[in-house]
Short mmCIF file of C-alpha atoms in Angstrom, two decimals:
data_model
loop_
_atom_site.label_atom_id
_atom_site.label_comp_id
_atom_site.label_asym_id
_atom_site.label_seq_id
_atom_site.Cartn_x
_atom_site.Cartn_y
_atom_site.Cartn_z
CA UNK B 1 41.48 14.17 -61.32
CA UNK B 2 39.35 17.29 -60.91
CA UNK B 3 38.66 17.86 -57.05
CA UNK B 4 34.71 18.02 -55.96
CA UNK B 5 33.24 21.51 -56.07
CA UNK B 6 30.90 22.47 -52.96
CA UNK B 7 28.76 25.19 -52.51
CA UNK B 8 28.44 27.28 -49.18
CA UNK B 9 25.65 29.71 -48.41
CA UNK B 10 23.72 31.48 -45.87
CA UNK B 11 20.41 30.62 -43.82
CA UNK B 12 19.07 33.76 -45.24
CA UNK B 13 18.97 31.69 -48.49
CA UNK B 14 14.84 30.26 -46.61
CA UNK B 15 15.85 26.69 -48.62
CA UNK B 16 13.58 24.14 -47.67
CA UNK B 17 15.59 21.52 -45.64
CA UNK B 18 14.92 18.56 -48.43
CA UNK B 19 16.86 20.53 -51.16
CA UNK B 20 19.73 21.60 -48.80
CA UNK B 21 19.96 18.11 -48.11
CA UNK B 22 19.84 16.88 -51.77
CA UNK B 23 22.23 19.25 -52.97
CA UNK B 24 24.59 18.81 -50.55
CA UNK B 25 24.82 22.63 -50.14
CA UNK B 26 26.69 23.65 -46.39
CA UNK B 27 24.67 26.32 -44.85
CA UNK B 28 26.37 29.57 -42.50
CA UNK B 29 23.66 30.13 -39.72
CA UNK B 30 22.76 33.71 -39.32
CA UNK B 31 21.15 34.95 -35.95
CA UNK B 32 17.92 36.46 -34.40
CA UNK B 33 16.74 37.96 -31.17
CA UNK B 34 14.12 38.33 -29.30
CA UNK B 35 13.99 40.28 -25.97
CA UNK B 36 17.56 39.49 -25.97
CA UNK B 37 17.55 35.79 -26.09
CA UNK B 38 19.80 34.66 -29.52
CA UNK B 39 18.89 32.08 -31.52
CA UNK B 40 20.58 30.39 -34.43
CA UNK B 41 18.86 30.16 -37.99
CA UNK B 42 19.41 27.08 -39.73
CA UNK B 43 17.35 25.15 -42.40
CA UNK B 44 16.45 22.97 -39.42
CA UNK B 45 15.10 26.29 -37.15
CA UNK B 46 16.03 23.56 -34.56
CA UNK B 47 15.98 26.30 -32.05
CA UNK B 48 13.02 27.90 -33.06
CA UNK B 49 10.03 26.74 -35.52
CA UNK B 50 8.89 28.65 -38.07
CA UNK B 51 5.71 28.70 -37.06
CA UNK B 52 6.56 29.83 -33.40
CA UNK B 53 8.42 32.83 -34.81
CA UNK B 54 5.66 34.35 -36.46
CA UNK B 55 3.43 33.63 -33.31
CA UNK B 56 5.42 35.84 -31.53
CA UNK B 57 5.42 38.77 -34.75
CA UNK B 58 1.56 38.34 -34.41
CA UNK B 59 2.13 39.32 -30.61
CA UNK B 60 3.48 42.05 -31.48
CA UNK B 61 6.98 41.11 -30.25
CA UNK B 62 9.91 42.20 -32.39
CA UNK B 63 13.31 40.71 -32.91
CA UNK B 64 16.17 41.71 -34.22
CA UNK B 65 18.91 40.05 -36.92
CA UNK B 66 22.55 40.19 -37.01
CA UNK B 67 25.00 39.00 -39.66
CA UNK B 68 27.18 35.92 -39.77
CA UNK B 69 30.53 35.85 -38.11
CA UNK B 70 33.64 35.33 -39.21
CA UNK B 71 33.33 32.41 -36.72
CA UNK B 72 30.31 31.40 -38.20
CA UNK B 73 31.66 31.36 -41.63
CA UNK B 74 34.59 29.75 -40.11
CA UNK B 75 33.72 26.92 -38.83
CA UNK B 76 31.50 25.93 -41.97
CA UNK B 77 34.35 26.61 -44.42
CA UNK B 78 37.55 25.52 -42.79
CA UNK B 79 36.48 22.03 -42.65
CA UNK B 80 35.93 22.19 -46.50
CA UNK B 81 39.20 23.25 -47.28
CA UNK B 82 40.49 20.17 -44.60
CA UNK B 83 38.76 17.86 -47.30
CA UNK B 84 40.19 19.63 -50.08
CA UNK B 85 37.53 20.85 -52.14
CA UNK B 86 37.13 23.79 -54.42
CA UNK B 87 34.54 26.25 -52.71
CA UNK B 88 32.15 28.27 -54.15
CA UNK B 89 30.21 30.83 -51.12
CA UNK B 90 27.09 32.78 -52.34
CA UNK B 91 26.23 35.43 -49.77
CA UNK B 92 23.22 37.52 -48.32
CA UNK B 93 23.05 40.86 -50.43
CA UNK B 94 25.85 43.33 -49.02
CA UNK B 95 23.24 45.86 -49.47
CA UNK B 96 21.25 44.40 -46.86
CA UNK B 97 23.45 42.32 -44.85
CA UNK B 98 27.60 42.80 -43.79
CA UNK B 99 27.52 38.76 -44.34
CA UNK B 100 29.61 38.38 -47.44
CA UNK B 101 32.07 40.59 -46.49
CA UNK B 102 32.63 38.11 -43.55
CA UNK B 103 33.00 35.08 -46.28
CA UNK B 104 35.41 37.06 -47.86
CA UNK B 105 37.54 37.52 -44.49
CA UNK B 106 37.35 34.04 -44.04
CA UNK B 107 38.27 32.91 -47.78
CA UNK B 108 41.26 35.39 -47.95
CA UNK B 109 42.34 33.06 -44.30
CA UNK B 110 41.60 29.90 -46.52
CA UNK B 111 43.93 31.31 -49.56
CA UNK B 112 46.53 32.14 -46.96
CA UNK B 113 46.07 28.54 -45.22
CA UNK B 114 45.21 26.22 -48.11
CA UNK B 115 46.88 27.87 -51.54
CA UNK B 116 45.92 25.10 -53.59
CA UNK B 117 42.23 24.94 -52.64
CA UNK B 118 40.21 27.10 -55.10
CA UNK B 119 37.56 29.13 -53.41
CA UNK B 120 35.32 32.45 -54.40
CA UNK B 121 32.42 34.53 -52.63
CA UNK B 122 30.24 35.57 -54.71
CA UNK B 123 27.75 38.70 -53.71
CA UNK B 124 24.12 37.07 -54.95
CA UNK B 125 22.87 40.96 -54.38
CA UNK B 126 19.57 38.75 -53.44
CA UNK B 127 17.47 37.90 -50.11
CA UNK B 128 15.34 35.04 -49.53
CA UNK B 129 14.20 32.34 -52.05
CA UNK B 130 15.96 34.47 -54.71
CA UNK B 131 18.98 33.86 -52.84
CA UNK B 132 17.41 30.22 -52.40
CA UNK B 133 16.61 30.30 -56.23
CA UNK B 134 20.63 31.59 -57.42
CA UNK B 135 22.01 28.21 -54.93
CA UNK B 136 19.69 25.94 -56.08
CA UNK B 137 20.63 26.78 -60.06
CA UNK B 138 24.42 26.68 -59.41
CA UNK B 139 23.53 23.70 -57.00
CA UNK B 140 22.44 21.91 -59.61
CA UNK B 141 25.59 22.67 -62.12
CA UNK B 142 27.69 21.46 -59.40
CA UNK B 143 25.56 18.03 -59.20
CA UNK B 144 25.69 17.86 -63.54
CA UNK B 145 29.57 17.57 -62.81
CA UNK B 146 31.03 21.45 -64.11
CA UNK B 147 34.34 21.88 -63.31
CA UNK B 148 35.08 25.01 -60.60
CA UNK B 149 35.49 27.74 -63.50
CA UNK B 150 32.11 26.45 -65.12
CA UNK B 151 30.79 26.80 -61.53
CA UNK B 152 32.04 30.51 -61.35
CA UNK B 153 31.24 31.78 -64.42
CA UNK B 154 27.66 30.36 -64.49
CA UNK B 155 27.29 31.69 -61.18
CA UNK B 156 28.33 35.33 -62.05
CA UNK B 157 25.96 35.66 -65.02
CA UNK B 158 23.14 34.97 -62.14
CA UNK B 159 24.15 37.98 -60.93
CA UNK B 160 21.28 40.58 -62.24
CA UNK B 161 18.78 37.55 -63.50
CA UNK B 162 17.37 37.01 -60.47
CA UNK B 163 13.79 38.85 -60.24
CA UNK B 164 12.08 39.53 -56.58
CA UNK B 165 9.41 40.59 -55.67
CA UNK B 166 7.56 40.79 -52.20
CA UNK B 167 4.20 42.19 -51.09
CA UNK B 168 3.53 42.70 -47.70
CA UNK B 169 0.50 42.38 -45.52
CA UNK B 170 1.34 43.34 -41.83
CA UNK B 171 2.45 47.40 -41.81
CA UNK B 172 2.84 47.22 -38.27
CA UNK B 173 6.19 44.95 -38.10
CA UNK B 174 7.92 47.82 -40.83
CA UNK B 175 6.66 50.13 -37.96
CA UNK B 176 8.07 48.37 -34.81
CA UNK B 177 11.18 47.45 -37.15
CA UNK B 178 11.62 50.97 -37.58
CA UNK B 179 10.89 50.67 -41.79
CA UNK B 180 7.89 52.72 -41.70
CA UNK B 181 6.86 55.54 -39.45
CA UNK B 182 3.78 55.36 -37.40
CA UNK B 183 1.91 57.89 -39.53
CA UNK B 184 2.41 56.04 -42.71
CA UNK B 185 1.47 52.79 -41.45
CA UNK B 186 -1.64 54.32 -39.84
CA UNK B 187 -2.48 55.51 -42.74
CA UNK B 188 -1.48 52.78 -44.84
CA UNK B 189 -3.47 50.59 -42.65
CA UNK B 190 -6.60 52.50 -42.48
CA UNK B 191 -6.84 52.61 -46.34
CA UNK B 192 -5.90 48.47 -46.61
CA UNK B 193 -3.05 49.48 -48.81
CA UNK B 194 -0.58 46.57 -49.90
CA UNK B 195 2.92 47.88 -50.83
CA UNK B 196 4.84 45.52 -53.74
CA UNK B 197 8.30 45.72 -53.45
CA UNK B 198 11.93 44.24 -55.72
CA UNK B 199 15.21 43.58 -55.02
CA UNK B 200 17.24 46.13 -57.26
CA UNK B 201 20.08 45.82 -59.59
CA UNK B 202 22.21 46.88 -56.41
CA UNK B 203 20.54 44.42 -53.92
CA UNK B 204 18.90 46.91 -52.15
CA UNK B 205 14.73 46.15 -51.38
CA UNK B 206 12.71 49.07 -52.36
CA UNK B 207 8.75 50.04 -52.50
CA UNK B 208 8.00 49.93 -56.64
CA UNK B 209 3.91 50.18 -56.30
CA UNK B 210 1.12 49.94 -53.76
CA UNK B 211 -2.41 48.22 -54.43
CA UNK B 212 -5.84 48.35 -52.04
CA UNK B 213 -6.71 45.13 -50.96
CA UNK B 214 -4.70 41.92 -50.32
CA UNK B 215 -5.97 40.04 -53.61
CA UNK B 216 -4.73 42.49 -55.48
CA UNK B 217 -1.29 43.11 -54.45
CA UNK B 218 -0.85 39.15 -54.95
CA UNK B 219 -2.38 39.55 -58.71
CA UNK B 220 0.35 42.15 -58.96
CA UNK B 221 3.18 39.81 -58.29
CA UNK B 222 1.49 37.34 -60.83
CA UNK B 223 1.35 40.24 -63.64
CA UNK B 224 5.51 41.31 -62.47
CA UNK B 225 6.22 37.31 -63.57
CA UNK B 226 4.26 37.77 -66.70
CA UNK B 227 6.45 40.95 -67.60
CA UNK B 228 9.54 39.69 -66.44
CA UNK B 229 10.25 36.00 -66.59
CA UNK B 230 12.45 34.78 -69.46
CA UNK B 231 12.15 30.67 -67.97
CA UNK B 232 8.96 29.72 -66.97
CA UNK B 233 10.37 26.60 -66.34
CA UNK B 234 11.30 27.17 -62.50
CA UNK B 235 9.60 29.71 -59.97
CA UNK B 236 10.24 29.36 -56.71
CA UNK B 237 8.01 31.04 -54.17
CA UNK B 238 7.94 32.50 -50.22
CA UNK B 239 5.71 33.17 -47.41
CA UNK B 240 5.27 34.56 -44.14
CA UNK B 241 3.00 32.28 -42.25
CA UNK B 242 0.41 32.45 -45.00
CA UNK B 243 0.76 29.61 -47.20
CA UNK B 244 -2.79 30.01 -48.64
CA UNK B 245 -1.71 32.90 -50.00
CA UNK B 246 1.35 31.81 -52.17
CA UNK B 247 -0.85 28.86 -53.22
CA UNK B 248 -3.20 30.86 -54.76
CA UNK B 249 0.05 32.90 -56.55
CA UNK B 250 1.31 29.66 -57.42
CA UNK B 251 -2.36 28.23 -59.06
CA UNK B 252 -2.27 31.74 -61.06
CA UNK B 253 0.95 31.36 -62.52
CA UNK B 254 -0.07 27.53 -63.24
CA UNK B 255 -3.10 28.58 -65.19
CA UNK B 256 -0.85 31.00 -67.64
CA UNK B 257 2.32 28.16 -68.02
CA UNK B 258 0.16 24.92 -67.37
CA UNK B 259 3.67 23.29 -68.09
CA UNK B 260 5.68 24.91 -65.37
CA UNK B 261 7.11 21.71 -63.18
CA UNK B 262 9.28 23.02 -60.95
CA UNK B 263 7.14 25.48 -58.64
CA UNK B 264 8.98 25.62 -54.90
CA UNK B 265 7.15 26.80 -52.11
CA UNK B 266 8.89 27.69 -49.21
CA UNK B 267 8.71 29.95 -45.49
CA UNK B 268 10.18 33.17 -45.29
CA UNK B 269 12.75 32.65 -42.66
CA UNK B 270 13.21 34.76 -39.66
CA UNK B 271 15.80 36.88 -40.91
CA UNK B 272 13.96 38.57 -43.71
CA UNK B 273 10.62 37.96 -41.78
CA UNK B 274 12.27 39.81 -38.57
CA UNK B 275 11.53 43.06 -41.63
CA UNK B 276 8.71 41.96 -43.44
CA UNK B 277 6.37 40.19 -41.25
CA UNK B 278 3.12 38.07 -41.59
CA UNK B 279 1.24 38.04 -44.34
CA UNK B 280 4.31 38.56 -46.70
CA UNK B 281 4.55 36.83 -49.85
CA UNK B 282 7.54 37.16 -52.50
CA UNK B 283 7.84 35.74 -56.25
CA UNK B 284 11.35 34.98 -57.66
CA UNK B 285 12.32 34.02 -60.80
CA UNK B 286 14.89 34.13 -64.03
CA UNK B 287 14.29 37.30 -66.24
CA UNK B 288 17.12 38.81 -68.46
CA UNK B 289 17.34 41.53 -65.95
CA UNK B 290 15.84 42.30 -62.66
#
């Protein structure tokens, strides 16, 4: 009898609760600060909402992330291999995040511990809802009933089909982050300039293009889909406290694949929003390269 394949992840993933839930899909909090209070991020942002973390971004406040632990990756992974199963983790990019490296740690203890479970950490080299988009896809092989190899190998050829792209509103939280210097983001500010940004090959987020004016940086993103996607058949989609805003990228799409039916719109959570700030929206998608 083949033994159940699970899937871990991280919060940086943004999932919206109902599909974490659906999926089944075990979720590695990751952690953010402000004025040196910690809090946990978890789909449930049980200890703080959304919407209160982006209050405090508007006030100028500024908070800092931090990766998972090997405790943190721990204690979601052990009990897996208790039960069993075959384990599949898909991590934070390691270009942006030392996360992964701490699922490896903690699935070379599992191999040591449990030598007949089957488990693999996978580097997603992708943030946000394209992390969110990569689980969800191999979520939903795991759910059809594939085997742990069929898991893997569809998971790998994610790798560098994953498309992202971000523009963002609010110059001042790069600033404050320490992403932008305070001349740039004057200036950047006092011309209404919208940088776009992607997720590279390597996993790394970099500025690609800048527009004036905020309806034209989101008519951007909608023109980077029309280049890029190969399926049209699933797009998910993330804000920063502006949900207007990805409506109206989602309606745009809509208009050009009327038969799209699996649009996902989700928050940016605080550990990519710590970076980008309000007013960010991001597009992801399958293309045959990024």
């Amino acid at each position: 009898m083949l033994r159940k394949v699970v899937l871990v992840t991280d919060s940086c993933c943004d999932l919206p609760l109902k599909i974490v839930n659906d999926y089944e899909i075990n979720v590695i909090p990751m952690h953010f600060a402000f004025s040196g209070i910690s809090y946990l991020d978890t789909p449930t942002h049980k200890e703080m909402s959304v919407s209160d973390f982006y209050l405090k971004l508007r006030n100028k406040e500024v908070a800092i992330t931090s990766q998972a632990t090997i405790e943190d990756c721990l204690n979601v992974i052990k009990p897996l291999a208790n039960e069993g199963y075959d384990i599949i983790c898909l991590g934070f990019s390691s270009a942006l995040s030392g996360t992964v490296n701490s699922m490896r740690l903690v699935s070379d203890m599992i191999k040591d511990e449990f030598p007949n479970i089957n488990i693999s950490v996978i580097d997603t080299l992708s943030a946000s809802l394209g992390e969110g988009l990569y689980v969800y896809l191999v979520a939903k092989k795991i759910k059809e009933g594939y085997d742990f190899q069929k898991v893997l190998d569809y998971a790998l050829s994610l790798q560098n089909k994953i498309c992202h792209y971000f523009t963002v509103d609010d110059l001042g939280t790069l600033k404050r982050g320490g992403r932008l210097s305070a001349s740039k983001a004057f200036l950047g500010s006092l011309l209404n300039l919208k940088p776009l940004l992607h997720v590279t090959t390597e996993g790394k987020l970099v500025p690609i293009a800048k527009k004036i004016g905020r309806k034209q940086s989101l008519n951007m993103l909608v023109d980077f889909f029309k280049q890029k996607c190969s399926d049209p058949s699933i797009i998910f989609i993330s804000h920063g406290s502006c949900y207007s805003d990805a409506e109206y990228v989602k309606n745009k799409i809509i208009d050009i694949y009327p038969n799209i039916n699996d649009v996902v719109i989700g928050d940016i959570g605080p550990v990519i929003g710590a970076h980008s700030g309000p007013g960010t929206v991001a597009i992801f998608f399958i293309g045959e390269e990024r």
